[in-house]
Coordinates of N, CA and C in Angstrom, one line a residue:
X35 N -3.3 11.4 27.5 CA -3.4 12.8 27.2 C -4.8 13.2 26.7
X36 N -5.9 13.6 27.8 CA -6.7 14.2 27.3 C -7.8 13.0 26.6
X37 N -7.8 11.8 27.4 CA -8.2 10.7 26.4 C -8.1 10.5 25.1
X38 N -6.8 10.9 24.8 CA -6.4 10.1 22.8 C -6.0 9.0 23.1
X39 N -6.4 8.5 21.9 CA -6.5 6.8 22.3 C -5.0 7.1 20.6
X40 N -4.3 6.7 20.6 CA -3.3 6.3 19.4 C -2.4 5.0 19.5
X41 N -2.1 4.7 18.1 CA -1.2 3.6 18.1 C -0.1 4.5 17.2
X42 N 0.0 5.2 16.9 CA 1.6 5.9 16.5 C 2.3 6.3 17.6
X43 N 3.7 6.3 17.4 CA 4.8 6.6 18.2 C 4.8 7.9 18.7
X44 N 4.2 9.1 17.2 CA 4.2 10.3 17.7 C 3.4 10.8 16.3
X45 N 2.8 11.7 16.8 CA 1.9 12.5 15.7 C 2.5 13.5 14.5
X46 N 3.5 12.8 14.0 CA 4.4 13.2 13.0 C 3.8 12.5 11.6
X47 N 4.0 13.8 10.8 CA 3.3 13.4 9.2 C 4.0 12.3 8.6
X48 N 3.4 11.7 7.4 CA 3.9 10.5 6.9 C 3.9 11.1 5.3
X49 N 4.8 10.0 4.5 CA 5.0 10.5 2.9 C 3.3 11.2 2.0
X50 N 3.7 12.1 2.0 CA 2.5 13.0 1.2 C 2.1 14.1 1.9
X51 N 2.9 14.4 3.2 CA 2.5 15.4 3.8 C 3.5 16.6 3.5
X52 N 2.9 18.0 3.9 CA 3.0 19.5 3.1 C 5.0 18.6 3.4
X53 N 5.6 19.7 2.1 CA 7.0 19.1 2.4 C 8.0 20.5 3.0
X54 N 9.3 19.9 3.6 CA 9.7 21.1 4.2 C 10.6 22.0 3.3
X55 N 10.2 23.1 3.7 CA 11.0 24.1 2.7 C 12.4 23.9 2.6
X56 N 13.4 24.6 1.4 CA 14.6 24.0 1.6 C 15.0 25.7 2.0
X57 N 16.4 25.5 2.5 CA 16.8 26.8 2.8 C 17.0 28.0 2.0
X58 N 16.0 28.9 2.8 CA 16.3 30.2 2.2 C 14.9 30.0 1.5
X59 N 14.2 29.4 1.7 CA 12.8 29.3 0.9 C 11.9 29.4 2.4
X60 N 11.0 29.8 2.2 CA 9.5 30.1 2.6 C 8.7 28.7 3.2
X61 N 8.5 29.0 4.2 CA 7.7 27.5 4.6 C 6.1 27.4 3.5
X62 N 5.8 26.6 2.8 CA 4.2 26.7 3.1 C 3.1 26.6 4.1
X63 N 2.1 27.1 3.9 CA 1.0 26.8 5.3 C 0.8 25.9 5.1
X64 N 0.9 25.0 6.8 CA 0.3 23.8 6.5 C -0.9 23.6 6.4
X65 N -1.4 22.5 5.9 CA -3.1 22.8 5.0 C -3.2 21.3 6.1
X66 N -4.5 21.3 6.9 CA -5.0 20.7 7.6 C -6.6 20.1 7.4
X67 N -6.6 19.4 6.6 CA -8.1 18.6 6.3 C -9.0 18.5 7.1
X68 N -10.4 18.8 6.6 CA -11.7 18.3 8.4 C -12.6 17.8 7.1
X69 N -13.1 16.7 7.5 CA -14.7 16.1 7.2 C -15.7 17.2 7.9
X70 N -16.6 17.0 7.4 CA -17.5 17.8 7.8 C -18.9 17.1 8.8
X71 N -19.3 15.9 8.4 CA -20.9 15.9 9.0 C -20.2 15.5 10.3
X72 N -20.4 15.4 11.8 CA -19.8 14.9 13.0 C -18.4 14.9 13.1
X73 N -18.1 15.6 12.2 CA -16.6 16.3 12.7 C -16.4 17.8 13.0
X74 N -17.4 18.4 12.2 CA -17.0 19.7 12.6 C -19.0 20.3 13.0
X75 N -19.6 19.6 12.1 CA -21.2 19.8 12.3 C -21.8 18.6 13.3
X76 N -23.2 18.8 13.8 CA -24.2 17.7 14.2 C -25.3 18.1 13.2
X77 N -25.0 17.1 12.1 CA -26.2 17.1 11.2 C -27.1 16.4 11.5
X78 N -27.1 15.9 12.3 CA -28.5 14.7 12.5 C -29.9 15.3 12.4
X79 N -29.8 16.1 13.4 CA -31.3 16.9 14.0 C -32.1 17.2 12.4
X80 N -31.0 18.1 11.3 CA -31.5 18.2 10.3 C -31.7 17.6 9.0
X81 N -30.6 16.7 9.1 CA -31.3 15.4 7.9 C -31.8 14.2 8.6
X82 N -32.4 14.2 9.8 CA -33.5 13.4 10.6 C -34.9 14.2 9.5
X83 N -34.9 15.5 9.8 CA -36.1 15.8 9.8 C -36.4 15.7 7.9
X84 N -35.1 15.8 7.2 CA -34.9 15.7 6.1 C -36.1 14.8 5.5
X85 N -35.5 13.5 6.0 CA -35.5 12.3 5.8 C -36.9 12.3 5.9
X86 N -37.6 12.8 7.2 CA -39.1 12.4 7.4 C -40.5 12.9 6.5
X87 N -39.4 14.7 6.1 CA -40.3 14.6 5.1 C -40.3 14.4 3.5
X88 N -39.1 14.1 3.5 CA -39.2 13.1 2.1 C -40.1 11.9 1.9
X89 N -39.9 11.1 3.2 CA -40.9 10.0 3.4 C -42.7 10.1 3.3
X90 N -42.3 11.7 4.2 CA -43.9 12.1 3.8 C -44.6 12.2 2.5
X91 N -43.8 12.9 1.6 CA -43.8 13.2 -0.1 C -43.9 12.1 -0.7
X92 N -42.7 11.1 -0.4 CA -42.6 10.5 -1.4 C -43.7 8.8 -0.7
X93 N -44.4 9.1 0.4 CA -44.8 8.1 0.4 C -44.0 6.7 0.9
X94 N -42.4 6.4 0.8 CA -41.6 5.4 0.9 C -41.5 5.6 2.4
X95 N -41.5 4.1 3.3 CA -41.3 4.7 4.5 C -39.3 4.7 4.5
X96 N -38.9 5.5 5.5 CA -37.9 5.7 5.7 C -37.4 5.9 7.2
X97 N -36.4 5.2 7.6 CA -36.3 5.2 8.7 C -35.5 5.8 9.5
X98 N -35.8 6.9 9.8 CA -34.9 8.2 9.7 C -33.6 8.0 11.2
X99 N -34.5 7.3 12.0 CA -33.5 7.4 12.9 C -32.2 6.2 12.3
X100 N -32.4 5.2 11.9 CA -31.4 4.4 11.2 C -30.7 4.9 10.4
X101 N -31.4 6.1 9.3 CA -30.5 6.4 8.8 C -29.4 7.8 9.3
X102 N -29.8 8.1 10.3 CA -28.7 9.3 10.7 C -27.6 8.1 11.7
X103 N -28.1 6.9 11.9 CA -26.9 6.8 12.6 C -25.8 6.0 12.1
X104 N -25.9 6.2 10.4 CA -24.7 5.9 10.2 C -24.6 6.9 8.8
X105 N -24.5 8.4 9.4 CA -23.9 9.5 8.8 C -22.3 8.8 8.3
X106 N -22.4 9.3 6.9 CA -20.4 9.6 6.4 C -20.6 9.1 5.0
X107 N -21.6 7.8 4.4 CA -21.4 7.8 3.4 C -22.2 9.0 2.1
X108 N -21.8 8.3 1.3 CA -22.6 9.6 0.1 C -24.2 9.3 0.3
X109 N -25.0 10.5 0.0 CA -26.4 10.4 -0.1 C -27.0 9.2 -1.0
X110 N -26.6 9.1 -1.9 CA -27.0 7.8 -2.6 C -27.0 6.1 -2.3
X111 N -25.6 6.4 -1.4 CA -25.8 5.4 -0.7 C -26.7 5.1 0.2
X112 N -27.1 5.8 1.4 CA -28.5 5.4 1.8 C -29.5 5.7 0.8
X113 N -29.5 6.3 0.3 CA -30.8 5.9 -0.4 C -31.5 4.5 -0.8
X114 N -30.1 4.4 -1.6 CA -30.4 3.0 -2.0 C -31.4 1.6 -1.1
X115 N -31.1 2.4 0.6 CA -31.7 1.5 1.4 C -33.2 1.0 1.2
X116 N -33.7 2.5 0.8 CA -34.9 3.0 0.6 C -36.3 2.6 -0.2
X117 N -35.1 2.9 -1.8 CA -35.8 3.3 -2.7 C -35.3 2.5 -4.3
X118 N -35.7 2.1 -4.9 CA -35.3 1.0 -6.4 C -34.2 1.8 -6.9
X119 N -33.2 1.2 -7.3 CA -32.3 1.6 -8.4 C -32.6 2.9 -9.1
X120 N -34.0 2.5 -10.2 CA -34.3 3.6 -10.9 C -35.0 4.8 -10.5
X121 N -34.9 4.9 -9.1 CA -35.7 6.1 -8.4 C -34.9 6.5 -7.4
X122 N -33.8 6.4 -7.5 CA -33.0 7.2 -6.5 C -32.4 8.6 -7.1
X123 N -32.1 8.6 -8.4 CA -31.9 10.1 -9.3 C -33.0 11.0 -8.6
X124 N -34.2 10.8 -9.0 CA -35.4 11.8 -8.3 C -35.5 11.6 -6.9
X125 N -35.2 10.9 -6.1 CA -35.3 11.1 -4.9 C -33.5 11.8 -4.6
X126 N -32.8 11.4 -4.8 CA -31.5 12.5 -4.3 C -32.5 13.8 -4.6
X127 N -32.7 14.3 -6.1 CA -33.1 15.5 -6.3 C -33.9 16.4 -5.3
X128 N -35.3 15.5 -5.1 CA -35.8 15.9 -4.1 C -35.4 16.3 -3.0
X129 N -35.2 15.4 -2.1 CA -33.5 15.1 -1.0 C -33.0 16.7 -0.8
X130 N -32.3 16.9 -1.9 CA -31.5 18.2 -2.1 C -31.9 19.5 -2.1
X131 N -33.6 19.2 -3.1 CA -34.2 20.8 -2.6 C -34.9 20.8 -1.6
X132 N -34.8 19.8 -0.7 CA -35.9 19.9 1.0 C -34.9 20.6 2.0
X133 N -33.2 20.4 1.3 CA -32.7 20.5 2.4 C -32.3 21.4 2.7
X134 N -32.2 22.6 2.1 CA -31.8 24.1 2.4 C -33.1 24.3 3.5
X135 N -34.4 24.0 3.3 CA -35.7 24.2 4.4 C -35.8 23.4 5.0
X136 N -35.1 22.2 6.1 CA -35.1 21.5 6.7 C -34.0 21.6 7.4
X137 N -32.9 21.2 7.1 CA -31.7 20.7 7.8 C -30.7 21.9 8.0
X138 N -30.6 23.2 7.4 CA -29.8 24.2 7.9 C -29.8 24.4 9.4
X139 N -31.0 25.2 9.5 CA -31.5 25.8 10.8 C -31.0 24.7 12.0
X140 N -31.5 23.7 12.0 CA -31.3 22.9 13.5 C -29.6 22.1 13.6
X141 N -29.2 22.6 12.5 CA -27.8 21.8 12.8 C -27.0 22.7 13.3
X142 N -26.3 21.8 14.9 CA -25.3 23.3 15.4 C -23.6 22.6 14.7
X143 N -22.7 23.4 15.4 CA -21.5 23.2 14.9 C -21.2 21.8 16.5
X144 N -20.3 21.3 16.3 CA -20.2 20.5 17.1 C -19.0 20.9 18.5
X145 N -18.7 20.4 19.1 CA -17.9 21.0 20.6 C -16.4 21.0 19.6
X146 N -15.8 22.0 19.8 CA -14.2 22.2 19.3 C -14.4 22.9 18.0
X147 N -15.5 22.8 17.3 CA -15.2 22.6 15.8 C -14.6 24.3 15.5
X148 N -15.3 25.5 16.4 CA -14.7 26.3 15.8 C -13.3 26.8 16.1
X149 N -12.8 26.0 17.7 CA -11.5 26.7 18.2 C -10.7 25.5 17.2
X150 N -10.5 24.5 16.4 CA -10.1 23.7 15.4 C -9.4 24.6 14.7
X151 N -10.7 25.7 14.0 CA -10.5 26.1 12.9 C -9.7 27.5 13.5
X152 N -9.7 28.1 14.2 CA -9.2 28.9 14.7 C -8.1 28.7 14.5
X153 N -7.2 27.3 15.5 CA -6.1 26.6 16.2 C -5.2 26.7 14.6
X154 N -5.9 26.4 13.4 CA -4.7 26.4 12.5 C -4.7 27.3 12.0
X155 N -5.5 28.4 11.9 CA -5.1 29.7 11.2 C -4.3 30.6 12.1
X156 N -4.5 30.0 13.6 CA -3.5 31.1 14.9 C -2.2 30.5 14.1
X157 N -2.0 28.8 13.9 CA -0.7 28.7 13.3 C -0.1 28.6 12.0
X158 N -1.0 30.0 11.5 CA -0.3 30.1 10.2 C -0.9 29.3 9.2
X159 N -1.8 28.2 9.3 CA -2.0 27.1 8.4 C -4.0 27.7 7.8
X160 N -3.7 26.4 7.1 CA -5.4 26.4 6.5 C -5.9 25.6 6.7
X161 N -7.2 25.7 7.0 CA -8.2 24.9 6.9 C -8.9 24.4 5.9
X162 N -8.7 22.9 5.4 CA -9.8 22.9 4.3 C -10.6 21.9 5.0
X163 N -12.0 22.0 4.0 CA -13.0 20.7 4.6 C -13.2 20.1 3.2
X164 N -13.1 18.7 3.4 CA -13.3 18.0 2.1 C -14.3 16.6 2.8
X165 N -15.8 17.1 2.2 CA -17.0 16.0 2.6 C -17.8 15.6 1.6
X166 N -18.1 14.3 1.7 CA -19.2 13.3 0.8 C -20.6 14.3 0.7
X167 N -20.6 15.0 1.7 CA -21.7 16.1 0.9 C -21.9 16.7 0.0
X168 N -22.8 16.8 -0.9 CA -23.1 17.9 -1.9 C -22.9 19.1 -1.5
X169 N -21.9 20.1 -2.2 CA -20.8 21.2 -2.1 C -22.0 22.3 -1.5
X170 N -22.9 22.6 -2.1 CA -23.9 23.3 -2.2 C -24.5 23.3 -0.3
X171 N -24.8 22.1 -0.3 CA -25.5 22.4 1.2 C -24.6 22.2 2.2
X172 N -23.3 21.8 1.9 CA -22.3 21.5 2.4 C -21.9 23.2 2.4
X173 N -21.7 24.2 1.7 CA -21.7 25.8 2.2 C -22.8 25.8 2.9
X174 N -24.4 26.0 2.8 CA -25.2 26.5 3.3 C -24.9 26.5 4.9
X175 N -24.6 25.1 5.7 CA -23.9 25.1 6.6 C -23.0 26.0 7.4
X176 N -21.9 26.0 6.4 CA -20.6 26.8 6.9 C -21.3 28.1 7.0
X177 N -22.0 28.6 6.0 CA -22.2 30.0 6.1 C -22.7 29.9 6.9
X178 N -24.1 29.3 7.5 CA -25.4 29.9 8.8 C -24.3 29.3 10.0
X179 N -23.5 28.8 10.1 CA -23.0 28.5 11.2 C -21.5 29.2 11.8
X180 N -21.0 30.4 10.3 CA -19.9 31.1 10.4 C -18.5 30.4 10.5
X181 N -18.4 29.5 9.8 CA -17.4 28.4 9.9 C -16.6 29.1 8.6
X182 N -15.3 28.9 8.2 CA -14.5 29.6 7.5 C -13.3 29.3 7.0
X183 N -13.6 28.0 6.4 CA -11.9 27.4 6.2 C -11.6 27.7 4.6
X184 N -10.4 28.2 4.7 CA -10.0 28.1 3.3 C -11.0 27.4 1.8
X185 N -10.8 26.7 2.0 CA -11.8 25.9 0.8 C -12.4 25.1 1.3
X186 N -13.6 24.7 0.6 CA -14.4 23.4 0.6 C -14.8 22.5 -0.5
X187 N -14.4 21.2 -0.4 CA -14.9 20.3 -2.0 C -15.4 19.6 -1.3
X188 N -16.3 19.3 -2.3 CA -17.8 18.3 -1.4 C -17.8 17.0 -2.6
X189 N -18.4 16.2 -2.2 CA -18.4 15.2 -3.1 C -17.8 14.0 -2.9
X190 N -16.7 14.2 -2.3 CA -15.5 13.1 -2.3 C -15.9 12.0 -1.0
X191 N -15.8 11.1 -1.0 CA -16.0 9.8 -0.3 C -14.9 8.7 0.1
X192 N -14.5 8.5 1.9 CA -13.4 7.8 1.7 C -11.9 8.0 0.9
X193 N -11.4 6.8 0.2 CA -10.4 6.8 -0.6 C -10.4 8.5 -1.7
X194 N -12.0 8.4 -2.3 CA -11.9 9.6 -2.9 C -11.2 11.0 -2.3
X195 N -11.7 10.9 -1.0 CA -11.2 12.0 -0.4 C -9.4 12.4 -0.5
X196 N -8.4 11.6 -0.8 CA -7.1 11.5 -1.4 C -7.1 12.4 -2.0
X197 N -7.6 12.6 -3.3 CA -7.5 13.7 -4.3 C -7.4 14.7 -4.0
X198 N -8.2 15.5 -3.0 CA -8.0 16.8 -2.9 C -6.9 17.0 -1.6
X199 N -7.2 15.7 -0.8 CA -5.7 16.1 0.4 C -4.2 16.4 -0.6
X200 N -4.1 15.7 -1.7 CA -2.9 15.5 -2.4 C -2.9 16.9 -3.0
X201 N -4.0 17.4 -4.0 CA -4.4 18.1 -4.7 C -3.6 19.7 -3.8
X202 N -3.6 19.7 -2.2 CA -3.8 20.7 -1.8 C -3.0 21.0 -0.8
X203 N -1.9 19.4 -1.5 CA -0.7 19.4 0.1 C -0.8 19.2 1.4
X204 N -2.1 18.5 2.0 CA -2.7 18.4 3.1 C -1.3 18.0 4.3
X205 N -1.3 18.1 5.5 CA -0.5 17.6 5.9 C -1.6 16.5 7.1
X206 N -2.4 16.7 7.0 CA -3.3 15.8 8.0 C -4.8 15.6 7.9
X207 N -5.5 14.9 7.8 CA -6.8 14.8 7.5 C -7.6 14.4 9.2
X208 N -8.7 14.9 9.1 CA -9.7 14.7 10.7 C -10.7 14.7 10.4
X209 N -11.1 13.3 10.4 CA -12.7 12.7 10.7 C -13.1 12.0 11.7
X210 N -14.2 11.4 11.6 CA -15.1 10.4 12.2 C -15.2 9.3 11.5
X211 N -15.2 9.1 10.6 CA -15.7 7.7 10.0 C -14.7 6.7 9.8
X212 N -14.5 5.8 9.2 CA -13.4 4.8 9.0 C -13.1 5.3 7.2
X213 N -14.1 5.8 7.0 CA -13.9 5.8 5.7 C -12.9 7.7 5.6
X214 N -12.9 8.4 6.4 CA -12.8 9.4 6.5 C -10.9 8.6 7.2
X215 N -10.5 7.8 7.6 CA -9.4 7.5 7.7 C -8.6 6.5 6.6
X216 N -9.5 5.7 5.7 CA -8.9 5.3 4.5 C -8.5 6.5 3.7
X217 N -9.3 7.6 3.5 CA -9.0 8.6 2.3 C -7.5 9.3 3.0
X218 N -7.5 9.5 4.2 CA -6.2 10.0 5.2 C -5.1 9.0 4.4
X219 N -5.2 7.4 4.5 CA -4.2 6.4 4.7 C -3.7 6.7 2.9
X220 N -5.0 6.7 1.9 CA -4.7 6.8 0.5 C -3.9 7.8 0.5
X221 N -4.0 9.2 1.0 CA -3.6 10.4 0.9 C -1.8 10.1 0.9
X222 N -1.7 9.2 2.1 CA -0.1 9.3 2.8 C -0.2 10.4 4.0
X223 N -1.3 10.8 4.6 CA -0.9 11.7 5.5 C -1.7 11.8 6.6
X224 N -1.2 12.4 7.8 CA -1.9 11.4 9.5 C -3.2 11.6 9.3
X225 N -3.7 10.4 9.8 CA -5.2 10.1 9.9 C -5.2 10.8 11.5
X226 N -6.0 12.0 11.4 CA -6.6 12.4 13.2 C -8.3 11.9 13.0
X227 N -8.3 10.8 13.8 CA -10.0 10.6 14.2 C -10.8 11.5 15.4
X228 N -11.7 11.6 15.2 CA -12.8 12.0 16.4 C -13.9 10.9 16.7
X229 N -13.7 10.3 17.9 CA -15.1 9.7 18.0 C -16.2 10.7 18.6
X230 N -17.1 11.1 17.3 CA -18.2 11.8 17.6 C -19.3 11.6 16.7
X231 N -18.4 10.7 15.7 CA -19.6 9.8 14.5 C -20.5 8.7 15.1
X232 N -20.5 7.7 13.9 CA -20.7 6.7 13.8 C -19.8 5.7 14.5
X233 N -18.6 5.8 14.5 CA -17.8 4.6 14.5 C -16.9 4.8 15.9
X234 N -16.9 3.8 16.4 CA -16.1 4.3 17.6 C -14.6 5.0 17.6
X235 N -14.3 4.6 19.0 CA -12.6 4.7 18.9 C -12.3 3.6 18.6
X236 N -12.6 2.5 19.1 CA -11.8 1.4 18.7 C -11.6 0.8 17.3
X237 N -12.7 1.1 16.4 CA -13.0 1.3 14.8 C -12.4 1.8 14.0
X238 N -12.2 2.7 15.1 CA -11.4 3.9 14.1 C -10.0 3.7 14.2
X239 N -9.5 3.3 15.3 CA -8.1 2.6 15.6 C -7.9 1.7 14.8
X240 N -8.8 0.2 14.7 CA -8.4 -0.5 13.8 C -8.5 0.0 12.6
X241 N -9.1 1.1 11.9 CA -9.0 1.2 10.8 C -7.6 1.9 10.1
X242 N -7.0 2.9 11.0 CA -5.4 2.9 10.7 C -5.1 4.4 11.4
X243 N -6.4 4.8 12.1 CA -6.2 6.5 12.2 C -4.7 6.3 13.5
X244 N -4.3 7.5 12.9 CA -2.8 7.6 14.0 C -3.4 8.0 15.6
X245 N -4.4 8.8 15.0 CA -4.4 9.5 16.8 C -5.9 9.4 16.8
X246 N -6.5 9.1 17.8 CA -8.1 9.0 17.8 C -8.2 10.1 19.0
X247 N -8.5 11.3 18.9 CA -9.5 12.2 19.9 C -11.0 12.1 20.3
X248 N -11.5 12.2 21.6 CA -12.6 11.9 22.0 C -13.7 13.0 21.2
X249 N -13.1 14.1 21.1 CA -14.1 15.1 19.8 C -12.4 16.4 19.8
X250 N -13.3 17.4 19.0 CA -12.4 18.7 18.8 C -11.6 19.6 19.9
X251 N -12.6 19.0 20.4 CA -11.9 19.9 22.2 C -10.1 19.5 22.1
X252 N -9.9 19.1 22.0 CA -8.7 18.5 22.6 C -7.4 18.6 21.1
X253 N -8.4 19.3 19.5 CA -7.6 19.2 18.5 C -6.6 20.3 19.0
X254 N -7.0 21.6 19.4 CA -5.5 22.5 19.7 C -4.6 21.9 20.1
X255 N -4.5 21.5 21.1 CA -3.5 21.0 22.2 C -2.2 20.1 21.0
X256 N -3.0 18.9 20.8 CA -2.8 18.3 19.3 C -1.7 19.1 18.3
X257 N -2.3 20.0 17.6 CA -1.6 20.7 17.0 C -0.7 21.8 17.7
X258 N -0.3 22.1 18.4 CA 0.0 22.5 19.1 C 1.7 22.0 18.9
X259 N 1.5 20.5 18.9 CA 2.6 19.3 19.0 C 2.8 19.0 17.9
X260 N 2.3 19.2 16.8 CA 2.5 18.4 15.5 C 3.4 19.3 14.4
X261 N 4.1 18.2 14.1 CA 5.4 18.6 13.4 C 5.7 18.3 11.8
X262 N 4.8 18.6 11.3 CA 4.7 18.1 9.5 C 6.2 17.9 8.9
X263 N 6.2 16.8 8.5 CA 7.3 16.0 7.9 C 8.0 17.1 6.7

């Protein structure tokens, strides 16, 4: 179907997803999770150029193309590749005021990402995005690119990412990363992958996602079918 690669029986929610109304009660909307960097954005172009000129400033070389191709963890974490223990505080800092003048402008939205966001509000549902990015540039994004989901919390990483799927009744989480399918697995509720990251399909399969999509194109159809527990 459309190249999904899955090892589930069927794209039906698991314990912790939105629950069903009892009779005579009101369904809730189902609340539908998205990562953000190569799931719904192509940030590369603009924390490529981030990167380079941090390197310029700060003198450290940095290797920008290495580090965009393994977008998903927190900014600190690469850094650390970078730069000493006690100089990663001032360099995030830096990092963070380059990037509203660097990295906005050239990042487009990625293929699907906005009929995605459409697809669950045509059914009634919400969109949240919950990304390892700092909240702050993590809007500046959504805004220049007109993206518009329900909420956004930024910060969260992986397993962290749990908290706010629970927090908000998620019925399904959609990333790229592996790590973006452990915070799904923590959650209790279907891991949908996209290989449009870092990590393949097959990566992402072994790591436990239910349904792996080739990118967003193909998320309507998807939901379309999906039947929250």
């Amino acid at each position: 179907m459309l190249g999904m690669v899955s090892h589930a029986s069927s794209p039906m929610a698991s314990p912790g997803a939105s629950p069903t109304a009892s009779p005579g009660e009101s369904a809730a909307p189902v609340t539908i999770g998205f990562d953000l960097d190569m799931t719904l954005i192509d940030s590369r172009p603009g924390i490529h150029a981030t990167w380079r000129r941090l390197s310029a400033e700060t003198g450290v070389r940095i290797d920008a193309d290495l580090a965009v191709s393994r977008l998903g963890p927190p900014l600190h974490h690469e850094l650390s590749y970078w730069f000493a223990e006690q100089d990663i505080p001032e360099a995030a800092a830096r990092y963070r005021s380059l990037y509203p003048h660097y990295a906005i402008e050239p990042t487009p939205a990625l293929a699907g990402a906005r009929e995605a966001l459409d697809a669950v509000r045509a059914a009634g549902g919400r969109a949240l995005v919950v990304t390892a990015k700092h909240q702050a540039s993590a809007q500046l994004h959504l805004d220049h690119l007109g993206l518009e989901p329900y909420r956004l919390i930024g910060e969260l990483w992986a397993e962290g990412k749990a908290e706010a799927l629970l927090a908000h009744r998620a019925a399904a989480y959609v990333g790229d990363h592996v790590g973006d399918v452990r915070g799904a697995r923590m959650a209790g509720v279907v891991s949908v992958a996209v290989a449009t990251g870092p990590c393949s399909a097959a990566e992402l399969t072994e790591a436990g996602a239910d349904l792996v999509l080739p990118d967003l194109t193909a998320f309507p159809r998807w939901l379309r079918e999906f039947t929250p527990a």
